[in-house]
PDB file of C-alpha atoms in Angstrom:
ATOM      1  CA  UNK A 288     112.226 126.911  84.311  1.00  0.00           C
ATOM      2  CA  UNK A 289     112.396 124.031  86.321  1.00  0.00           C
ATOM      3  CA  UNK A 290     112.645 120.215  85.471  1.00  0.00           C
ATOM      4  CA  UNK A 291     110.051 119.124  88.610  1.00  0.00           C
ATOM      5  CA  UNK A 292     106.545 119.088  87.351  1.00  0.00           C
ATOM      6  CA  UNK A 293     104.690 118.261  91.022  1.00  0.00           C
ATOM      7  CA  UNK A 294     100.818 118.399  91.261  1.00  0.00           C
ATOM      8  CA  UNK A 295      99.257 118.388  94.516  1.00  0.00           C
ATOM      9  CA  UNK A 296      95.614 117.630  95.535  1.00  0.00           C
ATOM     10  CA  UNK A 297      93.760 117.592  98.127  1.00  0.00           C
ATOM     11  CA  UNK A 298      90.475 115.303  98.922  1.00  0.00           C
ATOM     12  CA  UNK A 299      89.169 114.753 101.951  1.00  0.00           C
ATOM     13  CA  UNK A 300      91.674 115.451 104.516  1.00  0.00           C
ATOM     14  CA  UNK A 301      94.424 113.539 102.602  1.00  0.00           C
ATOM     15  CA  UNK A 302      96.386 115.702 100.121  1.00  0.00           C
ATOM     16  CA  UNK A 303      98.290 113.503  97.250  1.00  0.00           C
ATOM     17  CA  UNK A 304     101.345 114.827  95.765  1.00  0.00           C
ATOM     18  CA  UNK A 305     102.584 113.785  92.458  1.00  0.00           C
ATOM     19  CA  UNK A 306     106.068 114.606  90.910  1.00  0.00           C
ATOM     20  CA  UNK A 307     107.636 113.877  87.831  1.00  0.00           C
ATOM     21  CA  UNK A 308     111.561 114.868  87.660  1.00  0.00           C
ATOM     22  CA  UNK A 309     113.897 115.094  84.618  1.00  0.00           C
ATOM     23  CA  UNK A 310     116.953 113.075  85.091  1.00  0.00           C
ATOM     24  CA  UNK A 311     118.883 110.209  82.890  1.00  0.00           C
ATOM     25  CA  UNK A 312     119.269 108.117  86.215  1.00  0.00           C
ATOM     26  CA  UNK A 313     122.558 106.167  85.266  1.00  0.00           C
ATOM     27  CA  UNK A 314     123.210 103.388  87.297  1.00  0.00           C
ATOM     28  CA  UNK A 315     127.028 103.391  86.542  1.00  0.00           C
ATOM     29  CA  UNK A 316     126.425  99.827  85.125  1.00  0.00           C
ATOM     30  CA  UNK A 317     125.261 100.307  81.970  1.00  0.00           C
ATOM     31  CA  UNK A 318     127.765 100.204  78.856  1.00  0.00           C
ATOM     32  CA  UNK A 319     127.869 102.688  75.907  1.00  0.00           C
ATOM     33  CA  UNK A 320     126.267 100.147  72.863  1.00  0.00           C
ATOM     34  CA  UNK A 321     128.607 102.341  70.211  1.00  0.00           C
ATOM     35  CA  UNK A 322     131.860 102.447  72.574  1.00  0.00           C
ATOM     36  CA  UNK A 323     131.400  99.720  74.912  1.00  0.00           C
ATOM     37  CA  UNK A 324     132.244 102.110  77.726  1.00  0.00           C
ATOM     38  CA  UNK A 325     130.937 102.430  81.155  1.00  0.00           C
ATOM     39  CA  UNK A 326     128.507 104.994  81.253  1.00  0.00           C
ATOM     40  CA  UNK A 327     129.092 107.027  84.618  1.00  0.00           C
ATOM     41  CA  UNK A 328     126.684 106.781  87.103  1.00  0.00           C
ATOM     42  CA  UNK A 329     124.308 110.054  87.343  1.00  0.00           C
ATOM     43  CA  UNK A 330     121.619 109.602  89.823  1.00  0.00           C
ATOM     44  CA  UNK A 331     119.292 111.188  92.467  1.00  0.00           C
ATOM     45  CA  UNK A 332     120.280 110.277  95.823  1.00  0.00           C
ATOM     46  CA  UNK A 333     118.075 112.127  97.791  1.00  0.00           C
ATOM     47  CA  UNK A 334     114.839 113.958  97.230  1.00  0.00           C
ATOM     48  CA  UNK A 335     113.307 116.183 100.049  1.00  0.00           C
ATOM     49  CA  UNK A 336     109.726 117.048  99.942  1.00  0.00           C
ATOM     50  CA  UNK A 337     108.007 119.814 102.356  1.00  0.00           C
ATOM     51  CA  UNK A 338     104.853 121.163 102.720  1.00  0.00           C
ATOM     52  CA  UNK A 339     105.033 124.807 104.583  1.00  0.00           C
ATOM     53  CA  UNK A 340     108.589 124.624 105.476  1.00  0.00           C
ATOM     54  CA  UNK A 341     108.128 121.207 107.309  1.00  0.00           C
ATOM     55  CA  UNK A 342     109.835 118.039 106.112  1.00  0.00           C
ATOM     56  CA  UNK A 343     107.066 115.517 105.235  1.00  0.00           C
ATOM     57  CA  UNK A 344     109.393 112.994 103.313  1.00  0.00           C
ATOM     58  CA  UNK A 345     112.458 112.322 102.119  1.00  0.00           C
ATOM     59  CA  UNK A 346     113.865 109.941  99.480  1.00  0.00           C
ATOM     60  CA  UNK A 347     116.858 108.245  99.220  1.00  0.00           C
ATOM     61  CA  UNK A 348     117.146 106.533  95.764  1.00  0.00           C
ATOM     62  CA  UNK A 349     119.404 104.274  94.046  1.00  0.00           C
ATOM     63  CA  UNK A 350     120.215 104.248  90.317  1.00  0.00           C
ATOM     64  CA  UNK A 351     117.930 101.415  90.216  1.00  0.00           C
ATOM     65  CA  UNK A 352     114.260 104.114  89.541  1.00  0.00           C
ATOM     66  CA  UNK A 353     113.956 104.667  86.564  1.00  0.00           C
ATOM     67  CA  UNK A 354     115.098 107.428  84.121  1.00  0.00           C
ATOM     68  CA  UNK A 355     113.354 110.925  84.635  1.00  0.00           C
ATOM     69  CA  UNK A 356     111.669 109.435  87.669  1.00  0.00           C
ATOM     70  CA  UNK A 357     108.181 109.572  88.866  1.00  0.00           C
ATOM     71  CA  UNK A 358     107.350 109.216  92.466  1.00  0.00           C
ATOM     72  CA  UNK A 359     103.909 110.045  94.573  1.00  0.00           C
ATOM     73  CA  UNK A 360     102.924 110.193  97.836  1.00  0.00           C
ATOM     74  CA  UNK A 361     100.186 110.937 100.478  1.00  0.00           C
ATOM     75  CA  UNK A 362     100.224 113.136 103.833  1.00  0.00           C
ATOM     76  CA  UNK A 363      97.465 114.052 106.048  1.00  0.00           C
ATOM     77  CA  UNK A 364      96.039 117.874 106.590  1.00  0.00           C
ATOM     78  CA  UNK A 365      97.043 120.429 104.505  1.00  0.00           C
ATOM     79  CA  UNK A 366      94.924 123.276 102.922  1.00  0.00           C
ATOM     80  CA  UNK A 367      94.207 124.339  99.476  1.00  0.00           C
ATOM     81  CA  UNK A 368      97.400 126.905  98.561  1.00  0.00           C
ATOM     82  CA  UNK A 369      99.881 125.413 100.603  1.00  0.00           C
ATOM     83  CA  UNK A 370     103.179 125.310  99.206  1.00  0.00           C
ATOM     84  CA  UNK A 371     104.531 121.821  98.320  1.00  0.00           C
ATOM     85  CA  UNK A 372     108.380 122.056  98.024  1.00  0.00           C
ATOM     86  CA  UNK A 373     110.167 119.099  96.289  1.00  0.00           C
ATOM     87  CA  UNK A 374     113.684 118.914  95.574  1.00  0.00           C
ATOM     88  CA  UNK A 375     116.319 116.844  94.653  1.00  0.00           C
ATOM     89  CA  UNK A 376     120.078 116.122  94.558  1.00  0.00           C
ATOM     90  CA  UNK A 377     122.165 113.817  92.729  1.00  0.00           C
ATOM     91  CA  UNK A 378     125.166 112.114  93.352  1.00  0.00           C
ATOM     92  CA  UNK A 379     127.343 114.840  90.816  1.00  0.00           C
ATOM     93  CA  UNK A 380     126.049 117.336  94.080  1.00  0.00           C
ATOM     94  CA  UNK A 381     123.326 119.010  91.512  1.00  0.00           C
ATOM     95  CA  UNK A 382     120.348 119.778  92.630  1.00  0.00           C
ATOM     96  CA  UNK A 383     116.834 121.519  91.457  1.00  0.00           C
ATOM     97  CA  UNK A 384     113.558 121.974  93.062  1.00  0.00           C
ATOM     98  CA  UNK A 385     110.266 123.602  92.333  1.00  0.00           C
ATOM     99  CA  UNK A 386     107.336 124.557  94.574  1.00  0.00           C
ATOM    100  CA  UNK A 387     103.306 124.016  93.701  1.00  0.00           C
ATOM    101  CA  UNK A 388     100.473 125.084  95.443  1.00  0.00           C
ATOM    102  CA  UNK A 389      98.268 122.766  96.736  1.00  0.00           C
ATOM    103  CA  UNK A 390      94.441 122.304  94.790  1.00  0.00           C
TER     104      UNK A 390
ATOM    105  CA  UNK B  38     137.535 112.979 111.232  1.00  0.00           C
ATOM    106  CA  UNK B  39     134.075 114.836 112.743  1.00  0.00           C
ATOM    107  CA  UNK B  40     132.368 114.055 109.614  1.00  0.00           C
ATOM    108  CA  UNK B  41     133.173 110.509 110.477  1.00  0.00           C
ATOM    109  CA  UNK B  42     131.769 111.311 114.119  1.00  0.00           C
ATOM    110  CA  UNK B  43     128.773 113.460 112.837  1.00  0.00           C
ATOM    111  CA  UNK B  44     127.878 109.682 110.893  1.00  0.00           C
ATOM    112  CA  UNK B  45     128.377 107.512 114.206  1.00  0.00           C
ATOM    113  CA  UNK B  46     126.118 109.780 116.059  1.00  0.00           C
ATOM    114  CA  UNK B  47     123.497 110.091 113.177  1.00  0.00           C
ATOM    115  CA  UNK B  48     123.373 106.453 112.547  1.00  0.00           C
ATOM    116  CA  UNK B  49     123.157 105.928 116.475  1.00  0.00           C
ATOM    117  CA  UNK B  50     120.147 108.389 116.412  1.00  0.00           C
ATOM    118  CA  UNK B  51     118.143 106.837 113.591  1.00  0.00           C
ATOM    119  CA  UNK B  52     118.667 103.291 115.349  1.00  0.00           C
ATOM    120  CA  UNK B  53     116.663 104.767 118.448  1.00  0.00           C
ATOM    121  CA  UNK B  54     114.247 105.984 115.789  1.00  0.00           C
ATOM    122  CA  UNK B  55     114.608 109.825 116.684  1.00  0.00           C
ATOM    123  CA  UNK B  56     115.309 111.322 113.698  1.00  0.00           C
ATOM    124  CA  UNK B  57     112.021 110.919 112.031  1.00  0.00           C
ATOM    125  CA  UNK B  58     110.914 113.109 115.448  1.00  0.00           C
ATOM    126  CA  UNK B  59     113.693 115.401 115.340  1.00  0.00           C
ATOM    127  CA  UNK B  60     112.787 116.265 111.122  1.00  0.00           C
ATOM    128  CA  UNK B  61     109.477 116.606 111.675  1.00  0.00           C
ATOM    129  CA  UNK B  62     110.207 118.943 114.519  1.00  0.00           C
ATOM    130  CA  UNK B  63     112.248 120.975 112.164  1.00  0.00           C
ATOM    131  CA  UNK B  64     115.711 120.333 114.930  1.00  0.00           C
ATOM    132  CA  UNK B  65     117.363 119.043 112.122  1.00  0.00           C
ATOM    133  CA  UNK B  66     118.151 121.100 109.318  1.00  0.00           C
ATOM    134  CA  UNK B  67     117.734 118.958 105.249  1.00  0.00           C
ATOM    135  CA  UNK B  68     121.460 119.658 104.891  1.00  0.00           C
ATOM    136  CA  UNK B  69     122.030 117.244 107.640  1.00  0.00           C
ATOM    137  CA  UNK B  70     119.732 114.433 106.146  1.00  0.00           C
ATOM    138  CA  UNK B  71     120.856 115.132 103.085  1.00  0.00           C
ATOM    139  CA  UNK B  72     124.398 113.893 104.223  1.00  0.00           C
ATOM    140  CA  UNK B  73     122.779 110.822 105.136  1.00  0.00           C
ATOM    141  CA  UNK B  74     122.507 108.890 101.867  1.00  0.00           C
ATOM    142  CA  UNK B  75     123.515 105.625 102.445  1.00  0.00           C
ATOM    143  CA  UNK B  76     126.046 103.977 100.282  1.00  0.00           C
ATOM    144  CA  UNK B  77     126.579 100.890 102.046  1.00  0.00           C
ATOM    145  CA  UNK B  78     123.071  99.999 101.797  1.00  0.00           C
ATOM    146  CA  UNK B  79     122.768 101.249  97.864  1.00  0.00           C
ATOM    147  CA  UNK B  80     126.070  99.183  97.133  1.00  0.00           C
ATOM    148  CA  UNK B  81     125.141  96.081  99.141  1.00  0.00           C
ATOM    149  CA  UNK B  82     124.363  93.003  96.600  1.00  0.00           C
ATOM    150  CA  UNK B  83     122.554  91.133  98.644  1.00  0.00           C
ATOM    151  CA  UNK B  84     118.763  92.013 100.524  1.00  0.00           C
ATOM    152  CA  UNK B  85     120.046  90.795 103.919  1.00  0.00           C
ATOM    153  CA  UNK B  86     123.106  93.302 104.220  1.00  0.00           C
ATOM    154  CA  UNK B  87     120.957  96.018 102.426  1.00  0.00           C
ATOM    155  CA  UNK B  88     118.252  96.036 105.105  1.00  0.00           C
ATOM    156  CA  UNK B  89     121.403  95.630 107.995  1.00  0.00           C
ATOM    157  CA  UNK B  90     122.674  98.743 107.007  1.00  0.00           C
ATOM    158  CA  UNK B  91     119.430 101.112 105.782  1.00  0.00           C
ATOM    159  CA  UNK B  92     116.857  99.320 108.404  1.00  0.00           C
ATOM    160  CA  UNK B  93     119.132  98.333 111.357  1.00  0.00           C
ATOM    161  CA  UNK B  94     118.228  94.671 111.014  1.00  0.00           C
ATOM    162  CA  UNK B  95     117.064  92.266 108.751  1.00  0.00           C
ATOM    163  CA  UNK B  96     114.604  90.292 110.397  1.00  0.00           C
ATOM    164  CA  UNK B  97     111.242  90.884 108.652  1.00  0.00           C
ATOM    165  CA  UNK B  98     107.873  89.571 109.073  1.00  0.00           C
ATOM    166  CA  UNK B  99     105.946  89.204 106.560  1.00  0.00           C
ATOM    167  CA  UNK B 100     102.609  91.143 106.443  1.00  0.00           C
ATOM    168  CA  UNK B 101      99.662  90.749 104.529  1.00  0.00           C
ATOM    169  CA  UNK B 102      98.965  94.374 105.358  1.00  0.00           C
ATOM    170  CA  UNK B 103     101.502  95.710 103.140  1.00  0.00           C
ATOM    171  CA  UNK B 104     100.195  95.728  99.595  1.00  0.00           C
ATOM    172  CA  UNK B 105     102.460  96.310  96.525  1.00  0.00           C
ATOM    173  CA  UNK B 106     100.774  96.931  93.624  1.00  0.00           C
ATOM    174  CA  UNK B 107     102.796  96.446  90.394  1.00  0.00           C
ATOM    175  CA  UNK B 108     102.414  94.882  87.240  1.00  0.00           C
ATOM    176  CA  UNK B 109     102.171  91.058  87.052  1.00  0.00           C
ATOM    177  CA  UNK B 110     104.154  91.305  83.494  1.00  0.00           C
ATOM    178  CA  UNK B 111     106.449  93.957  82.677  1.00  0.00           C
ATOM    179  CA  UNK B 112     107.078  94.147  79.070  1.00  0.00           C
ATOM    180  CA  UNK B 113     110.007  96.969  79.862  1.00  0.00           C
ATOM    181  CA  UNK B 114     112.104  96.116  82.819  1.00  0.00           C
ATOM    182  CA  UNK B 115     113.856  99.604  82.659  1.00  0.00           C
ATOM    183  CA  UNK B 116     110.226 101.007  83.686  1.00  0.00           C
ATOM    184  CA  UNK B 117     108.068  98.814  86.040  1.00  0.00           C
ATOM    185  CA  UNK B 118     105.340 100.881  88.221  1.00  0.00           C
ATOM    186  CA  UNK B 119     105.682 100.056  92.027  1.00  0.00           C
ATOM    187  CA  UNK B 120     103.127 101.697  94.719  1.00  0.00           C
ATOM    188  CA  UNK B 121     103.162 100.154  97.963  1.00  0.00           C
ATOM    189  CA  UNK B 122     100.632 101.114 100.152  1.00  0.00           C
ATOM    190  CA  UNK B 123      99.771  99.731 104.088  1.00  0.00           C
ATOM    191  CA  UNK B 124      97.255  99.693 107.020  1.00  0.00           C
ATOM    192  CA  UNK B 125      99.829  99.353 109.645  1.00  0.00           C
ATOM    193  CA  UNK B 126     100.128 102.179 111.766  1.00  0.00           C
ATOM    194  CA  UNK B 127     103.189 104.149 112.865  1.00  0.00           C
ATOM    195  CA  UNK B 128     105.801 103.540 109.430  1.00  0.00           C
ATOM    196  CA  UNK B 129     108.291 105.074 109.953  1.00  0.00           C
ATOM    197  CA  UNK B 130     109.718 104.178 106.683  1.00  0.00           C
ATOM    198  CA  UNK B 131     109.529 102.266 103.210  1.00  0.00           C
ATOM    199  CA  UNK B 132     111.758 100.832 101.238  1.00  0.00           C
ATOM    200  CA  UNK B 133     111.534  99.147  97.830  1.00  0.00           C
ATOM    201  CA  UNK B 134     113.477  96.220  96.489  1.00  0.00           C
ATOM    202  CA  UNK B 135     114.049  93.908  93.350  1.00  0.00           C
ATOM    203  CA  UNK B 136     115.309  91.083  94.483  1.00  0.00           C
ATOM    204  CA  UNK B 137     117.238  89.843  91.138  1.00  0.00           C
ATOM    205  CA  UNK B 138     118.751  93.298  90.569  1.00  0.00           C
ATOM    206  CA  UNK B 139     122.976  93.764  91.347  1.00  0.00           C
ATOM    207  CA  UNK B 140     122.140  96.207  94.280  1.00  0.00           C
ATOM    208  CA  UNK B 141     118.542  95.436  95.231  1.00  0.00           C
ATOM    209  CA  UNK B 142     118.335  97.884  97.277  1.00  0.00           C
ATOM    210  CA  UNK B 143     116.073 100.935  94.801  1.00  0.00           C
ATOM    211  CA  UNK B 144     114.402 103.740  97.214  1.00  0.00           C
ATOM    212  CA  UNK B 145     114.493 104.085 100.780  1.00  0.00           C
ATOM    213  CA  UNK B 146     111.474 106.621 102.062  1.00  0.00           C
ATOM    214  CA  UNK B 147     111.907 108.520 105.416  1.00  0.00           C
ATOM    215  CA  UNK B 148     108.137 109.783 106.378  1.00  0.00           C
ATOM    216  CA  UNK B 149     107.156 112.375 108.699  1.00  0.00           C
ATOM    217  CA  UNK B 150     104.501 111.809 111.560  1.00  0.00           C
ATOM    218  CA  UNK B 151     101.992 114.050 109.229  1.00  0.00           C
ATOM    219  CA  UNK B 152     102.737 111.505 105.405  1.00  0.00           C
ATOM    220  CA  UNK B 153     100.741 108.549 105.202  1.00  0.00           C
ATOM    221  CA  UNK B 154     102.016 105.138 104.940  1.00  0.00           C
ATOM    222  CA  UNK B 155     101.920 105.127 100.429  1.00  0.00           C
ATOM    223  CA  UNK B 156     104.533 105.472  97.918  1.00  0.00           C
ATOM    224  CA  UNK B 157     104.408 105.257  94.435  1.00  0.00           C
ATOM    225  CA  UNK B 158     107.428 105.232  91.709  1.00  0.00           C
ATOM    226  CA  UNK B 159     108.500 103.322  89.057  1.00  0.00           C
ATOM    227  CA  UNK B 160     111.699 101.545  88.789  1.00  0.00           C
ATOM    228  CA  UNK B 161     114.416  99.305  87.282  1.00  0.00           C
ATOM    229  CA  UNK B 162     114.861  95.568  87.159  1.00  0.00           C
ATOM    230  CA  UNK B 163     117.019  93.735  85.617  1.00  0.00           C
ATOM    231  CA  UNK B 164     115.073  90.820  85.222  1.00  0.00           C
ATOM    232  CA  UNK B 165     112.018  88.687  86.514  1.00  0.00           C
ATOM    233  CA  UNK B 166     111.916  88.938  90.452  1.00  0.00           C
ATOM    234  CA  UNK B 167     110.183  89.859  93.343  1.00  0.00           C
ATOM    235  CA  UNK B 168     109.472  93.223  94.078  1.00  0.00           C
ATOM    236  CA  UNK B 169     109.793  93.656  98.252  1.00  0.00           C
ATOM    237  CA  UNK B 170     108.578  96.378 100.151  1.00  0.00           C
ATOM    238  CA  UNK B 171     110.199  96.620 103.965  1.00  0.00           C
ATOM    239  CA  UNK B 172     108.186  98.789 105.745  1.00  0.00           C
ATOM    240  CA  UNK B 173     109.399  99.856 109.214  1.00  0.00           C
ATOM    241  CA  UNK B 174     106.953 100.826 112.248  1.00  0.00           C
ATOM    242  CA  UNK B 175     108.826 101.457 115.410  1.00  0.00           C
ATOM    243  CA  UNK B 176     111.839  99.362 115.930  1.00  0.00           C
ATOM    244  CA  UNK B 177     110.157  96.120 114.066  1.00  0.00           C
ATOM    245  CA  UNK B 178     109.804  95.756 109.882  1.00  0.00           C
ATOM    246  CA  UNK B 179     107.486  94.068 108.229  1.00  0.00           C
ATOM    247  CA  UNK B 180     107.401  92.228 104.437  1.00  0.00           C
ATOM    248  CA  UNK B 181     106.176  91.495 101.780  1.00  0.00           C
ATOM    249  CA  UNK B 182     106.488  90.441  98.074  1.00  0.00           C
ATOM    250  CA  UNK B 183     105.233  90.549  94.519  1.00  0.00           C
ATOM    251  CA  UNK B 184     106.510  88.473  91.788  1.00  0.00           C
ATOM    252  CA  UNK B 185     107.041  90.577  88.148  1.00  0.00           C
ATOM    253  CA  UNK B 186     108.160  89.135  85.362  1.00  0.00           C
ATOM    254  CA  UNK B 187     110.133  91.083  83.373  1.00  0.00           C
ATOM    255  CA  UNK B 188     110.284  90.171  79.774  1.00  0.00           C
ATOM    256  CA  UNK B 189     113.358  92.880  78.575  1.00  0.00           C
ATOM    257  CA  UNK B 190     115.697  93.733  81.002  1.00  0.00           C
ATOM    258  CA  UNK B 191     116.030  97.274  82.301  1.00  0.00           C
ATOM    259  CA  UNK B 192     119.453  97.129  84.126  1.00  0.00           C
ATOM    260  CA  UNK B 193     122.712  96.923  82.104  1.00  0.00           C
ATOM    261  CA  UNK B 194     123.194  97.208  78.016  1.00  0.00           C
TER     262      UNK B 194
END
């Protein structure tokens, strides 16, 4: 089960892809209220979205979106049940992604 | 020592804007944009040297054309919604800033020839700033800003 919920729509000729990820998006800055402790930074650094193979954006990201991240975006063409790939990868070198058909 | 190399030679690449081309012709693989992420430009503390080292330069004119939508008052700074959207033609890439934050440098967006010129996220700020989108088309970025004010911070404990 995978922690990328993406929906992807198509109206017109203009298919919009939205993505919600689960991640606690440390920025390394924050302190630990109980300990007073750094708390490590934990971030996405890059997220890679295709559509049929192809590359149609990538992110690079910053600790500074916020936690379990949301992000949306547009591209021109695509047909109803294309595959929409989105993944991501942090800056610990994890990484997930998840693939949605397009509607 | 060829990673180092491998960097040069990327970096040189991107400044004659042929890397968009190249991904969206599939000649380079993710793995080597993945390598890519930029930490001077995510560590920089200032918007000048953050747009120097993601955008090449960091003159910027400001556009009209570039609309940011985002809330005029953001009751939680640790989750502001940002879309920026434009009518220019050609971006190449997008990139999102808050001005006040300590690296105000949030999201950099690389788009293909086929994605069209609108992203939407939400993300951190510290306190009451401008939001800045930098949108690049060719070799020349444009600006512009949106002020939010933030009324608990989302950056820091």
């Amino acid at each position: 089960m995978s922690d990328i919920k993406i929906r992807a729509k198509l109206s017109d000729d203009e298919t919009t892809v939205k993505c919600l990820m689960n991640h606690v998006m440390e920025t390394g800055l924050r302190k630990d209220s109980k300990t007073g402790e750094i708390v490590p930074a934990h971030f996405i650094q890059e997220v890679v979205c295709k559509v049929k193979g192809q590359v149609v954006m990538t992110a690079a990201w910053s600790g500074g979106v916020s936690k379990n991240p949301y992000l949306s975006f547009k591209f021109k063409g695509g047909a109803v049940g294309d595959p929409v790939e989105v993944s991501w990868t942090d800056n610990k070198g994890e990484s997930q992604s998840a693939t949605d058909a397009i509607a | 020592m060829i990673d180092a190399k491998r960097r040069i030679l990327l970096k040189g690449s991107l400044a004659a804007g042929s890397v968009g081309v190249a991904v969206g012709a599939g000649l380079l693989t993710p793995r080597l944009v993945l390598a890519e992420w930029n930490e001077a430009a995510f560590h920089a503390k200032d918007i000048p040297s953050a747009l120097t080292a993601s955008m090449g330069s960091d003159a910027a004119e400001t556009s009209d054309k570039i609309k940011i939508k985002a809330p005029d008052i953001a009751e939680n700074g640790a989750v502001v919604p940002v879309t920026v959207e434009t009518d220019l033609e050609g971006v190449t890439s997008i990139a999102i800033i808050a001005a006040e934050n300590q690296t105000p440098l949030i999201a950099s967006f690389e788009l293909a020839e086929s994605a069209l010129p609108f992203v939407s996220t939400r993300i951190k700020m510290a306190k009451t700033a401008d939001v800045v989108a930098i949108v690049k088309v060719g070799d020349k970025l444009y600006q512009n800003a949106k002020n939010v004010k933030v009324t608990i911070g989302g950056c820091g404990g």
